[in-house]
CSV table of C-alpha atoms and ligand atoms in Angstrom, one decimal:
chain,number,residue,atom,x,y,z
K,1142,UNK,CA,-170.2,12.5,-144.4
K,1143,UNK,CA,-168.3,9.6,-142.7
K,1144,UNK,CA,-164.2,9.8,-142.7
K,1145,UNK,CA,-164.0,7.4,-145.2
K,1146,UNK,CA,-164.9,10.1,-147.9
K,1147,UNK,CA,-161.7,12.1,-146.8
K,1148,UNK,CA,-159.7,9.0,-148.6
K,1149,UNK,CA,-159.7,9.8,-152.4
K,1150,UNK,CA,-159.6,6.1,-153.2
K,1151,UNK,CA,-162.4,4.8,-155.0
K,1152,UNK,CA,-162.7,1.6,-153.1
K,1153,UNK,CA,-163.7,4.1,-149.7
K,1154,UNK,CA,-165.9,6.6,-151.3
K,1155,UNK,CA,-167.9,3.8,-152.9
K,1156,UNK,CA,-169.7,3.3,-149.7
K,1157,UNK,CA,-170.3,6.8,-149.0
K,1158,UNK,CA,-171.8,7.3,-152.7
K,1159,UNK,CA,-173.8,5.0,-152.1
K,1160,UNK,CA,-175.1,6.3,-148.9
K,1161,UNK,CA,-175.9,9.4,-150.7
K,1162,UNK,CA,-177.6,8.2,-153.5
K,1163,UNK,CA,-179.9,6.2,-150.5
K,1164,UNK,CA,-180.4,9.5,-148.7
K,1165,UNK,CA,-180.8,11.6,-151.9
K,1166,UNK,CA,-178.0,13.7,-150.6
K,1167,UNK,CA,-177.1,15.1,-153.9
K,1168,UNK,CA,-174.6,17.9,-152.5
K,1169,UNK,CA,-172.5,15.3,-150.3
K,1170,UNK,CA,-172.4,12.8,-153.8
K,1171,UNK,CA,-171.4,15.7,-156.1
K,1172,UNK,CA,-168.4,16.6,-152.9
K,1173,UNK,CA,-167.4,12.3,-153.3
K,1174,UNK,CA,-167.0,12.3,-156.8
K,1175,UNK,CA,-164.8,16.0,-156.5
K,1176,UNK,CA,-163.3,14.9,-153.9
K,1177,UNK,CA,-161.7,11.9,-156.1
K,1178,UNK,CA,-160.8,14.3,-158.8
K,1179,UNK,CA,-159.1,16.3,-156.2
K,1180,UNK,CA,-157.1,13.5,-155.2
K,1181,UNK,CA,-155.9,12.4,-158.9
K,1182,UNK,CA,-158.3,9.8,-160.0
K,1183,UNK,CA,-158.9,10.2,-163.4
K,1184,UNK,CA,-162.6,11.5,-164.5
K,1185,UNK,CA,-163.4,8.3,-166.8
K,1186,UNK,CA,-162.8,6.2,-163.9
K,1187,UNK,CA,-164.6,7.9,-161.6
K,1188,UNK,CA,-167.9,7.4,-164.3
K,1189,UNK,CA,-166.9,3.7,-164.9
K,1190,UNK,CA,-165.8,2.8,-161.2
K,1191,UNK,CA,-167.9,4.7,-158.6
K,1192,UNK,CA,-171.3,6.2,-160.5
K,1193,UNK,CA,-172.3,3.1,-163.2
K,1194,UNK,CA,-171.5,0.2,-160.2
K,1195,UNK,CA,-173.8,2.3,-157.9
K,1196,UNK,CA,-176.3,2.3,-160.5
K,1197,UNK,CA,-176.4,-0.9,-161.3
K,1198,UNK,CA,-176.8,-1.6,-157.3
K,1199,UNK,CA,-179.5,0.8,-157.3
K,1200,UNK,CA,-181.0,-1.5,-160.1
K,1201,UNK,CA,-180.3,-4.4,-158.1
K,1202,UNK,CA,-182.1,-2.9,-155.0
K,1203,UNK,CA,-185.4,-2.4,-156.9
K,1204,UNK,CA,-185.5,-5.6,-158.0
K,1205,UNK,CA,-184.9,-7.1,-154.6
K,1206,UNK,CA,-188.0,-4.5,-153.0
K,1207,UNK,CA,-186.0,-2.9,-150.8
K,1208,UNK,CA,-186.3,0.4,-152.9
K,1209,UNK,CA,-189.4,2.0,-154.4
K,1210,UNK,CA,-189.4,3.2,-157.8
K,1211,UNK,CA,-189.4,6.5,-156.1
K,1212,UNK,CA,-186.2,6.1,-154.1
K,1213,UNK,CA,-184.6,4.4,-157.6
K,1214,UNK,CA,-185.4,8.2,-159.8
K,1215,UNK,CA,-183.7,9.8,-157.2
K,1216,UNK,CA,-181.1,8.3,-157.3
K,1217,UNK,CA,-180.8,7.9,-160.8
K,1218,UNK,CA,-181.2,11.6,-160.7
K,1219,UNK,CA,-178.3,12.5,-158.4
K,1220,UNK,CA,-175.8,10.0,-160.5
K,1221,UNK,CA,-177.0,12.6,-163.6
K,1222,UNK,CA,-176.4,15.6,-162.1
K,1223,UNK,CA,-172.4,13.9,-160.6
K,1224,UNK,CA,-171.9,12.7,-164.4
K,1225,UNK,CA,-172.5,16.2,-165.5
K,1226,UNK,CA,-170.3,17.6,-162.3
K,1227,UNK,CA,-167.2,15.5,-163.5
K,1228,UNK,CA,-167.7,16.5,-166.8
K,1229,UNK,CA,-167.7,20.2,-165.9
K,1230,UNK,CA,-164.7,19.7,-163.9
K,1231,UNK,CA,-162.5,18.5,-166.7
K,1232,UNK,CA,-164.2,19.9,-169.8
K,1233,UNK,CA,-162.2,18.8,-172.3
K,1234,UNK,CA,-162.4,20.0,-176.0
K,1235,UNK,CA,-163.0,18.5,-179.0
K,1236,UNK,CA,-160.3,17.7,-181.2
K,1237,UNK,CA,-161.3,14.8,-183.2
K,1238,UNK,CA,-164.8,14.5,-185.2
K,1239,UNK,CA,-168.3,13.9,-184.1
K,1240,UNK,CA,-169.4,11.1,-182.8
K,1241,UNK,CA,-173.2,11.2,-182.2
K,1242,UNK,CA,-174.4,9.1,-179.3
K,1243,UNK,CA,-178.3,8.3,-178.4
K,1244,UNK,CA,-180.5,5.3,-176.9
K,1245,UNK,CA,-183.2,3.9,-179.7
K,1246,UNK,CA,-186.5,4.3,-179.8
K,1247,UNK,CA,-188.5,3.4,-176.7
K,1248,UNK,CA,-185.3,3.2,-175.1
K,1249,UNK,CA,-185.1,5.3,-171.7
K,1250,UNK,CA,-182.0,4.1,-170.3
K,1251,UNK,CA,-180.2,7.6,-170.9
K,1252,UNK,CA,-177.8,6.9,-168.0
K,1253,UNK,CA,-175.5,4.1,-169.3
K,1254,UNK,CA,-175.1,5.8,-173.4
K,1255,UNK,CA,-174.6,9.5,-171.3
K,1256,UNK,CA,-171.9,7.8,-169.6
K,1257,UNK,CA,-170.7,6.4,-172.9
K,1258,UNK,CA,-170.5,9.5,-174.1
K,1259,UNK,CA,-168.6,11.4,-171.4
K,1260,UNK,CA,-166.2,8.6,-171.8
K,1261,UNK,CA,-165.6,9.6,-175.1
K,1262,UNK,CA,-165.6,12.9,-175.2
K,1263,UNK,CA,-162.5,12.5,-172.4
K,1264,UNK,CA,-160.4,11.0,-175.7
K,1265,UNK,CA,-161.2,14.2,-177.6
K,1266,UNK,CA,-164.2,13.2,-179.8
K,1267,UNK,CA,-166.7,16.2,-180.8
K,1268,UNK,CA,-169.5,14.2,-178.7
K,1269,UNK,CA,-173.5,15.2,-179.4
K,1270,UNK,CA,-175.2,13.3,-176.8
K,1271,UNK,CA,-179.1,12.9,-178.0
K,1272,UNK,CA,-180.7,10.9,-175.2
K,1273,UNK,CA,-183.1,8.8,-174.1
K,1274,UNK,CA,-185.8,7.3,-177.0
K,1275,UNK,CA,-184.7,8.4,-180.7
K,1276,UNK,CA,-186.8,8.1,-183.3
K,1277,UNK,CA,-185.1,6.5,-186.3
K,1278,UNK,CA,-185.8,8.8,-189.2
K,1279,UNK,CA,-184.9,11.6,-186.7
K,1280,UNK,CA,-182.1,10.2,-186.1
K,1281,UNK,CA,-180.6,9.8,-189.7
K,1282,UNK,CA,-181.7,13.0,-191.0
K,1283,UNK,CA,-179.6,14.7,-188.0
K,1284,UNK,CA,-176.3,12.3,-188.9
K,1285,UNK,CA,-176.5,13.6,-192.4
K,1286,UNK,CA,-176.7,17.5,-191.0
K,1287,UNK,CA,-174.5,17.7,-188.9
K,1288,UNK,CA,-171.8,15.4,-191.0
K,1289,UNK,CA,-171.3,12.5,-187.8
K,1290,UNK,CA,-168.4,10.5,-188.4
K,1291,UNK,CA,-170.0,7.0,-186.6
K,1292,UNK,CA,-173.0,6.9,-184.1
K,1293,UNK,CA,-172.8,4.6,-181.0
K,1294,UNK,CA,-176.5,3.5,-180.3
K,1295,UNK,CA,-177.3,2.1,-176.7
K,1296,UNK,CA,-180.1,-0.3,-175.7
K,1297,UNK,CA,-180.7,-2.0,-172.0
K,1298,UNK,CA,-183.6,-4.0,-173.1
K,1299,UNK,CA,-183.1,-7.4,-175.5
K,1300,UNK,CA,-186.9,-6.8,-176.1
K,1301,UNK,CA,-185.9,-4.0,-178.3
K,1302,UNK,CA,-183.8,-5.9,-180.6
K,1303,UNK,CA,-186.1,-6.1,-183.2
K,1304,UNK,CA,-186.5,-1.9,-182.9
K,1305,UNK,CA,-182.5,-1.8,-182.8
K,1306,UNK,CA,-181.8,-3.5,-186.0
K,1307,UNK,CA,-184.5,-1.4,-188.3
K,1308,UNK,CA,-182.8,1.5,-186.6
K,1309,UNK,CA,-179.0,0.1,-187.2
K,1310,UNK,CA,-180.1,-0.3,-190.4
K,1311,UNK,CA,-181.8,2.8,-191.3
K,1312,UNK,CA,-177.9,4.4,-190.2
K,1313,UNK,CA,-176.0,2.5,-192.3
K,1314,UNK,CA,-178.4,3.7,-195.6
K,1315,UNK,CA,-176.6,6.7,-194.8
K,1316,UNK,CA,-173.4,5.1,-194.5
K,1317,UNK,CA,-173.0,5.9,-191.3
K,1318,UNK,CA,-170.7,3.4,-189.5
K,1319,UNK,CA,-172.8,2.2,-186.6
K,1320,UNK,CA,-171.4,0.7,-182.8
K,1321,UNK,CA,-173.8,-0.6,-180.5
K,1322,UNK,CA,-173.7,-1.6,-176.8
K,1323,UNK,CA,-175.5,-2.1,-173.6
K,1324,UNK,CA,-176.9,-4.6,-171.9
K,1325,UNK,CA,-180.0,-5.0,-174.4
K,1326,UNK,CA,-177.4,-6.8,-176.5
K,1327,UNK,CA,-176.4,-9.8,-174.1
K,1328,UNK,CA,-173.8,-9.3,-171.9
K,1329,UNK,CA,-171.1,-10.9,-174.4
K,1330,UNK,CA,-172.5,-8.9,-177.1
K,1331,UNK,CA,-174.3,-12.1,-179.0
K,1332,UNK,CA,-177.3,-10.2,-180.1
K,1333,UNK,CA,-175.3,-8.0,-181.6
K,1334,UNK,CA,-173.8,-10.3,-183.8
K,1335,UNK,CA,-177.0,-11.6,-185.3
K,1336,UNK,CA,-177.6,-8.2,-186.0
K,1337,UNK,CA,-174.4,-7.6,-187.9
K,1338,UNK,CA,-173.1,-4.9,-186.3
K,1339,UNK,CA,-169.8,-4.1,-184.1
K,1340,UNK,CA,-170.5,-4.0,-180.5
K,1341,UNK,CA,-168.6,-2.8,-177.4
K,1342,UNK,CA,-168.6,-4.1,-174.0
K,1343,UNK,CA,-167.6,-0.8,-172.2
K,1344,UNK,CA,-167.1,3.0,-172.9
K,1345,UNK,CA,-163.2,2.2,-173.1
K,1346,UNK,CA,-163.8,-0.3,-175.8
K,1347,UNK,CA,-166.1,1.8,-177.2
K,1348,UNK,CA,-163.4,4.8,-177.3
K,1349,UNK,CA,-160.7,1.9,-179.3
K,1350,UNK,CA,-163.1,0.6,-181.7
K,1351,UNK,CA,-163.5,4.1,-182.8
K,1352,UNK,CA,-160.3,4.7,-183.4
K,1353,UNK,CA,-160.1,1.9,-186.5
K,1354,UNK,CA,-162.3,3.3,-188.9
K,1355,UNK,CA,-161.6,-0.2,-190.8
K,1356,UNK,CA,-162.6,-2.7,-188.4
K,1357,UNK,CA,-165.8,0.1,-187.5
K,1358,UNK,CA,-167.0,-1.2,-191.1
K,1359,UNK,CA,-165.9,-4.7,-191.7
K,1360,UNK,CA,-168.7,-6.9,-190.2
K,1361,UNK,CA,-170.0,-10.1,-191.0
K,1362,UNK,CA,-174.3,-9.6,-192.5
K,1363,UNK,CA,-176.7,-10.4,-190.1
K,1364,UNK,CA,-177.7,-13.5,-189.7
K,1365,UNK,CA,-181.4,-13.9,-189.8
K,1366,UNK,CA,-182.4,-16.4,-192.4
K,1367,UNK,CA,-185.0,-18.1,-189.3
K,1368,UNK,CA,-186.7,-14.8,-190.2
K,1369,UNK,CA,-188.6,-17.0,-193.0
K,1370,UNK,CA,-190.7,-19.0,-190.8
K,1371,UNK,CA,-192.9,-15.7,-190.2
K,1372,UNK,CA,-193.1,-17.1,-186.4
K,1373,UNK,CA,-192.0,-13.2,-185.4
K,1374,UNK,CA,-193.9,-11.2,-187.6
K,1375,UNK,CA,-197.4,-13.1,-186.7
K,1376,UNK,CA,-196.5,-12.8,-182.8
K,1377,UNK,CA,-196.1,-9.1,-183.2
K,1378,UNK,CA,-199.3,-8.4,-185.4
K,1379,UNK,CA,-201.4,-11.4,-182.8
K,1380,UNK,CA,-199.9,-9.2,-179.5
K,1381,UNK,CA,-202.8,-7.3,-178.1
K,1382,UNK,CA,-204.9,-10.6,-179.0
K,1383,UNK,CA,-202.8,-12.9,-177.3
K,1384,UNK,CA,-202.6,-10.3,-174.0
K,1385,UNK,CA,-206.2,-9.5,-174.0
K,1386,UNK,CA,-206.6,-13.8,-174.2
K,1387,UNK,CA,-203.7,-14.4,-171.1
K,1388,UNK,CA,-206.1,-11.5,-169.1
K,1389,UNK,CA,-209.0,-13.7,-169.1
K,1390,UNK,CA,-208.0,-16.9,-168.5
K,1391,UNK,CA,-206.0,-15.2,-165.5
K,1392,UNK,CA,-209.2,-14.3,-164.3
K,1393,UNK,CA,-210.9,-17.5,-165.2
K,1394,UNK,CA,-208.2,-19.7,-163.2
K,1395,UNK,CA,-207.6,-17.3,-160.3
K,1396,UNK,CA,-210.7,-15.5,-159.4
K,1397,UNK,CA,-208.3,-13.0,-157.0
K,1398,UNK,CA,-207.2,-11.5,-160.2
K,1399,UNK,CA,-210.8,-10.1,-160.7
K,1400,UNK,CA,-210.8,-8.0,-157.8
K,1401,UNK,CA,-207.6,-6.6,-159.0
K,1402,UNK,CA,-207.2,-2.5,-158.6
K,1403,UNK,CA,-206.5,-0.6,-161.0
K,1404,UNK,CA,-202.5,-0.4,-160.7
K,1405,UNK,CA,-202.3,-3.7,-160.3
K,1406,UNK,CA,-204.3,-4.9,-163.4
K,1407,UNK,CA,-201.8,-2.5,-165.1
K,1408,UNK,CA,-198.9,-4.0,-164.0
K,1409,UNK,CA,-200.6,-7.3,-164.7
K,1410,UNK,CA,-201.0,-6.3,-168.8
K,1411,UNK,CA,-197.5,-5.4,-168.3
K,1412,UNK,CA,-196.0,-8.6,-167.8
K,1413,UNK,CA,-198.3,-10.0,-169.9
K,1414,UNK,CA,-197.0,-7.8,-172.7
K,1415,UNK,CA,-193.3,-8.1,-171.7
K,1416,UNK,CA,-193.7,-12.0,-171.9
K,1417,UNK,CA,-194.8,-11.9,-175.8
K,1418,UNK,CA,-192.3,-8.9,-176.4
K,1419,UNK,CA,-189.5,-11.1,-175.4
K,1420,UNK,CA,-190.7,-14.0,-176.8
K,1421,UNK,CA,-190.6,-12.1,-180.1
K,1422,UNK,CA,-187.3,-10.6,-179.9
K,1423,UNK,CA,-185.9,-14.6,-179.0
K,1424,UNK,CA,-187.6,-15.5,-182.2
K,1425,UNK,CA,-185.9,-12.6,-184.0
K,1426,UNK,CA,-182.2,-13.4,-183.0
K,1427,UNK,CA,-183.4,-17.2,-182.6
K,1428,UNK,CA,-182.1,-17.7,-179.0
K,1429,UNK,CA,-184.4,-19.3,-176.6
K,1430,UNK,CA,-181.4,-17.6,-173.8
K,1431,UNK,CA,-183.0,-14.6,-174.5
K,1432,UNK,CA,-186.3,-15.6,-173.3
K,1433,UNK,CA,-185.3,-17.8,-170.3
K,1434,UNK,CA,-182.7,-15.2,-168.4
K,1435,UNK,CA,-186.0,-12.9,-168.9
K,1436,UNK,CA,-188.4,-15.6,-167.3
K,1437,UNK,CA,-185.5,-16.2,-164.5
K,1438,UNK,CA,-185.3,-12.1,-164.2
K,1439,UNK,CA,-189.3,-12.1,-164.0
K,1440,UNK,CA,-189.5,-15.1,-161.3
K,1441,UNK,CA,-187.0,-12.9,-159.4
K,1442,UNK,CA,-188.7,-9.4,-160.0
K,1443,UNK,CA,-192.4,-11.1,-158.9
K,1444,UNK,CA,-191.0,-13.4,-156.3
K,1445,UNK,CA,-190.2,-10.6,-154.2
K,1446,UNK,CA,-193.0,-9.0,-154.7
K,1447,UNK,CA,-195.0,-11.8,-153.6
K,1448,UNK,CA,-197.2,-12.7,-156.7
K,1449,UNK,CA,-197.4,-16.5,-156.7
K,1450,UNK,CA,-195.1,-17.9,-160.0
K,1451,UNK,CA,-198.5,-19.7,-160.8
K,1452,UNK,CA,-199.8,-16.8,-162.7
K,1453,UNK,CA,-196.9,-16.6,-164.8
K,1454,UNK,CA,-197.0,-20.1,-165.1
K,1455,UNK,CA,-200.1,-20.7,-166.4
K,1456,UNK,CA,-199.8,-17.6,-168.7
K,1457,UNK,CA,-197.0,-19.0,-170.4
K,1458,UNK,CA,-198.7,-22.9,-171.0
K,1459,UNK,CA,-201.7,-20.3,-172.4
K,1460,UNK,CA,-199.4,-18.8,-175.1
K,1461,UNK,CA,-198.2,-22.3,-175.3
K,1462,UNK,CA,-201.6,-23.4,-176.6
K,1463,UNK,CA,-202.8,-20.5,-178.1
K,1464,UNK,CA,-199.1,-20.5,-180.5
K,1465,UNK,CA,-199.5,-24.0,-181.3
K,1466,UNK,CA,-199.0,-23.9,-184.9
K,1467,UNK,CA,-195.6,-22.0,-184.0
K,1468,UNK,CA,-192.8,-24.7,-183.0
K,1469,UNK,CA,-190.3,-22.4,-182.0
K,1470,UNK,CA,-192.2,-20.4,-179.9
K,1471,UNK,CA,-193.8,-23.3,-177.9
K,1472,UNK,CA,-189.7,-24.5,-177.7
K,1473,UNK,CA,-188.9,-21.6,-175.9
K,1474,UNK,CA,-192.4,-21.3,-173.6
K,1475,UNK,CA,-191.6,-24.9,-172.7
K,1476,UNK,CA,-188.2,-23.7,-171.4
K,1477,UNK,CA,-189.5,-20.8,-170.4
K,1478,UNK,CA,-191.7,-23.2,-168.1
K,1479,UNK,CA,-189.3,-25.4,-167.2
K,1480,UNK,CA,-187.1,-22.3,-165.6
K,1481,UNK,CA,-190.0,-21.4,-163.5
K,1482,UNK,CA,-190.4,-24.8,-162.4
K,1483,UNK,CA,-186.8,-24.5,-161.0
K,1484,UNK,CA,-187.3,-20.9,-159.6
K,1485,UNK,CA,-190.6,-22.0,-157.8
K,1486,UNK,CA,-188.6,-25.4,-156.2
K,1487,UNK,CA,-185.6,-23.0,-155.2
K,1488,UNK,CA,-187.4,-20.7,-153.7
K,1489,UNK,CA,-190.2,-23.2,-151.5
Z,685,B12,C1,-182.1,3.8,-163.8
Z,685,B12,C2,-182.8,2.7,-164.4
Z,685,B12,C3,-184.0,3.0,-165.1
Z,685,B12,C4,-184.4,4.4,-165.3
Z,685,B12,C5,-183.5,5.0,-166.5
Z,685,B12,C6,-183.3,6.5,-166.3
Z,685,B12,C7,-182.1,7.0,-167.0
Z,685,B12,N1,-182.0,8.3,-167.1
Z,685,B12,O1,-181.2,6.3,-167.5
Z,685,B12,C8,-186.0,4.3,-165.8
Z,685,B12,C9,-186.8,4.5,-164.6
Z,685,B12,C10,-186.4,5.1,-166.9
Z,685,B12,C11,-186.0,2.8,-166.1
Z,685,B12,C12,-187.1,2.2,-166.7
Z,685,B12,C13,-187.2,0.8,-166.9
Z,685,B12,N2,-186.3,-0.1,-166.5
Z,685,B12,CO1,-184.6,0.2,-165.8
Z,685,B12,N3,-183.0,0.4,-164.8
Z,685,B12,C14,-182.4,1.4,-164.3
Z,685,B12,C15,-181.1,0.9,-163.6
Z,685,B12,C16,-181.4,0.9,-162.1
Z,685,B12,C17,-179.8,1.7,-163.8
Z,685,B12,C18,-179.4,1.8,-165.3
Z,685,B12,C19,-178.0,2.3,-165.3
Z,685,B12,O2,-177.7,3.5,-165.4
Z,685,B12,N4,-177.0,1.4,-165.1
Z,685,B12,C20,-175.6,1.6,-165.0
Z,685,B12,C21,-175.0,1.4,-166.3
Z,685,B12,C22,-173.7,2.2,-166.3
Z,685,B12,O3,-174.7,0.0,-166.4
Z,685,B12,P1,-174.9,-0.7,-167.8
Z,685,B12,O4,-176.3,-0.5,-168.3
Z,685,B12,O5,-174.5,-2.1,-167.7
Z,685,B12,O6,-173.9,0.1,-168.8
Z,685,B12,C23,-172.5,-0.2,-168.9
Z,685,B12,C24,-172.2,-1.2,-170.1
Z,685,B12,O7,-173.3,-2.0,-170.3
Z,685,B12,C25,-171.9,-0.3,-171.2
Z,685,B12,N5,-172.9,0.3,-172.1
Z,685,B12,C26,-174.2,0.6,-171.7
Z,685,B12,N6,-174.8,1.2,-172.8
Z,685,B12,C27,-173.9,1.3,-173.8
Z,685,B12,C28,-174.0,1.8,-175.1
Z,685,B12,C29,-172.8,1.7,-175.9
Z,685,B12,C30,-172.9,2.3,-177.3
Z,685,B12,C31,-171.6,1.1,-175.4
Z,685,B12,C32,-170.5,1.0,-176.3
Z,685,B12,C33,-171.6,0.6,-174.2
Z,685,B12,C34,-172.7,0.7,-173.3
Z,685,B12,O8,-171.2,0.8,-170.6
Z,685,B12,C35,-171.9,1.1,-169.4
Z,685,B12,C36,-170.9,1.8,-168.5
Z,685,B12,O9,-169.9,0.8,-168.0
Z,685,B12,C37,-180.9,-0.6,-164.2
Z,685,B12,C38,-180.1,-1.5,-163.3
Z,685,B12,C39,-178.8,-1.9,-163.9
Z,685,B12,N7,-178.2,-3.0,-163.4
Z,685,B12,O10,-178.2,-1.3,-164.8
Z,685,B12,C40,-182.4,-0.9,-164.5
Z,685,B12,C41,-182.7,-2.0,-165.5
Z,685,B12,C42,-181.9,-1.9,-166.7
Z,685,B12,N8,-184.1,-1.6,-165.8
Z,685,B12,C43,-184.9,-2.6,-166.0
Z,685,B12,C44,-186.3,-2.6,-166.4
Z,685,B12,C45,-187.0,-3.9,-166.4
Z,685,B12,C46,-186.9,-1.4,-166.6
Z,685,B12,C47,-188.4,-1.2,-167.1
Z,685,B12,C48,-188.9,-2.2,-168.0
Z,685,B12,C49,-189.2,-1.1,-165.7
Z,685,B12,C50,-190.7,-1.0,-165.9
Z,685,B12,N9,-191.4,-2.0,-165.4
Z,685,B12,O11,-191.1,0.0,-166.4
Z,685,B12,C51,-188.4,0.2,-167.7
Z,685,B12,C52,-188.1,0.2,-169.2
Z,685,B12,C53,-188.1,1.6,-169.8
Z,685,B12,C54,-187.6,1.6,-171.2
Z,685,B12,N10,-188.5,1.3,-172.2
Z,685,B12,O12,-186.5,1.9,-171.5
Z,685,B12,C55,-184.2,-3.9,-165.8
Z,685,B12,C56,-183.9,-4.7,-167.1
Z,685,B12,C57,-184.1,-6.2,-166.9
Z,685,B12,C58,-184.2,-7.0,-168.2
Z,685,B12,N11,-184.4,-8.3,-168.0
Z,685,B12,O13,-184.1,-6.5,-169.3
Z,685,B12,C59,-182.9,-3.5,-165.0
Z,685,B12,C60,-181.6,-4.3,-165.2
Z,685,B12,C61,-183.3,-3.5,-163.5
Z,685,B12,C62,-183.3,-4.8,-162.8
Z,685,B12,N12,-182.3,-5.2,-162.0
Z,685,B12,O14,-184.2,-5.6,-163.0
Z,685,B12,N13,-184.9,2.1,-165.6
């Protein structure tokens, strides 16, 4: 612990936290963030100003290589159990109605929504926090027990969007009001609004829009009438095709990929199936942004990793051929490519 932790302003212990989420000192993080509350800062600031920017760091440092998915769960781990020390330091009750908050299916971002929901639960909501990965008929038949006034859904990935609107939907049968947010949405919430549902940038926003029951409901109808062209729903039924087809001609045009180990052919079908998931959740909102700041995010993630951009490359011109018959789809691969192109020169 370095003197800097003995100042309870946030702008000093963020270093230190930091420090201990690298060491996976998760006594001296838990004695920062008390520390603050100690000192007077208030507990929802503490979540939204010292734990979520480390996370996000930590995010940032895994993408970069410096940390191993190892050193990333444990500090994602520590961050969990200081969220749950703050809220046992203030433990405020309930005096307002529930609000059920949970990630959707195939979502395991837990972190970001349990924040969320400390967040509210500080402006007196009856919070049940459900977690990482709901499924939706779960999901509905526990709003309609336990009598939830709105649900706030979160999603990190855009590639779920497609998964978050059957889900959004499937809540508002029950005329549940529904709020989403997250980064899975766009980071000015434009996703969302194809979607047709109200989206918040931030816990705080989150916490307002709940308190206007009225502009909760009001929302324009999704926006999805591209939806016709069936480009989406023959991409998702053609997906282990089209992966199975990318694997080969890998192998065909770069023979290292053959003597690939196990992991890394794994890691291999898992770009390969991140590329078409993406692709289809651009054709579902119909924003080719969505697929390019996922191509720039993937030149970035294998870049320093050292796997030549080639292979990605030539996957996407081999969806570009194999999709032909699809115009949007070869629109966005051509972008797609054109990105990459711009990575690669950058980075030479
Ligand atoms: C920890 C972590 C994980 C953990 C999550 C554990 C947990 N218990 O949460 C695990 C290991 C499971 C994980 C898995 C994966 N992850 Co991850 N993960 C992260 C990391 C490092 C931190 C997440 C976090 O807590 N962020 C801090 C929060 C507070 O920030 P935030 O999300 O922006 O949230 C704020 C607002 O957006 C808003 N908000 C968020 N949710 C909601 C919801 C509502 C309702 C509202 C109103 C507001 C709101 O309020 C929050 C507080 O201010 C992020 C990096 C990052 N920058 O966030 C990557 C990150 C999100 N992960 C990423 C990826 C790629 C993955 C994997 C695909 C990796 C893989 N190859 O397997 C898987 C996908 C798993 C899945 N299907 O969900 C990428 C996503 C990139 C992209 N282009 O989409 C990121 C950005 C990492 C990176 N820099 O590349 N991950």
């Amino acid at each position: 612990m370095t003197a800097a932790t003995q100042d309870t302003s946030l702008e000093a212990a963020y270093p230190d936290y930091l420090h201990c989420l690298a060491e996976a000192d998760e006594h001296s993080a838990i004695e920062v963030a008390h520390r603050l509350l100690d000192g007077g800062v208030a507990a929802d600031r503490v979540l939204l100003d010292l734990v979520a920017p480390a996370q996000a760091e930590v995010g940032e440092r895994w993408a970069r290589n410096e940390w191993s998915v190892a050193q990333e769960h444990a500090a994602t781990h520590i961050s969990e159990r200081v969220v749950a020390a703050v809220a046992a330091y203030v433990d405020v009750r309930p005096t307002r109605a529930r609000i059920v908050v949970a990630c959707m299916d195939g979502e395991w971002h837990a972190l970001p929504a349990r924040l969320v929901a400390e967040v509210l639960r500080l402006r007196g909501w009856d919070v049940t926090f459900l977690g990482a990965s709901v499924p939706a008929a779960h999901l509905v038949s526990y709003l309609h027990r336990y009598d939830a006034y709105a649900v706030a859904l979160a999603s990190a990935l855009p590639m779920r969007l497609p998964h978050a609107h059957r889900m959004i939907e499937a809540c508002r049968r029950s005329d549940v009001p529904v709020l989403v947010g997250g980064r899975g949405f766009g980071v000015d919430g434009r996703w969302a609004r194809r979607l047709g549902v109200p989206w918040a940038p931030s816990a705080p926003a989150a916490a307002d829009l709940f308190d206007d029951e009225r502009a909760l409901r009001a929302v324009p109808p999704a926006d999805l009438v591209h939806l016709a062209d069936d480009e989406y729903a023959s991409l998702v039924s053609r997906r282990g095709e089209l992966i199975d087809s990318a694997l080969a001609e890998l192998a065909r045009r770069f023979p290292a990929v053959r003597d690939h180990s196990p992991a890394q052919l794994d890691a291999t079908v898992s770009d390969l199936g991140y590329i078409v998931d993406f692709l289809a959740a651009a054709l579902y909102v119909d924003d080719g942004s969505l697929f390019t700041e996922f191509i720039e995010w993937l030149a970035t993630i294998l870049g320093s990793r050292e796997v030549p951009v080639a292979t990605m490359d030539a996957s996407l011109e081999h969806y570009g051929r194999l999709l032909h018959d699809f115009p949007r789809a070869v629109g966005h691969l051509q972008r797609g490519r054109a990105v990459l192109a711009v990575a690669n020169r950058q980075a030479a």
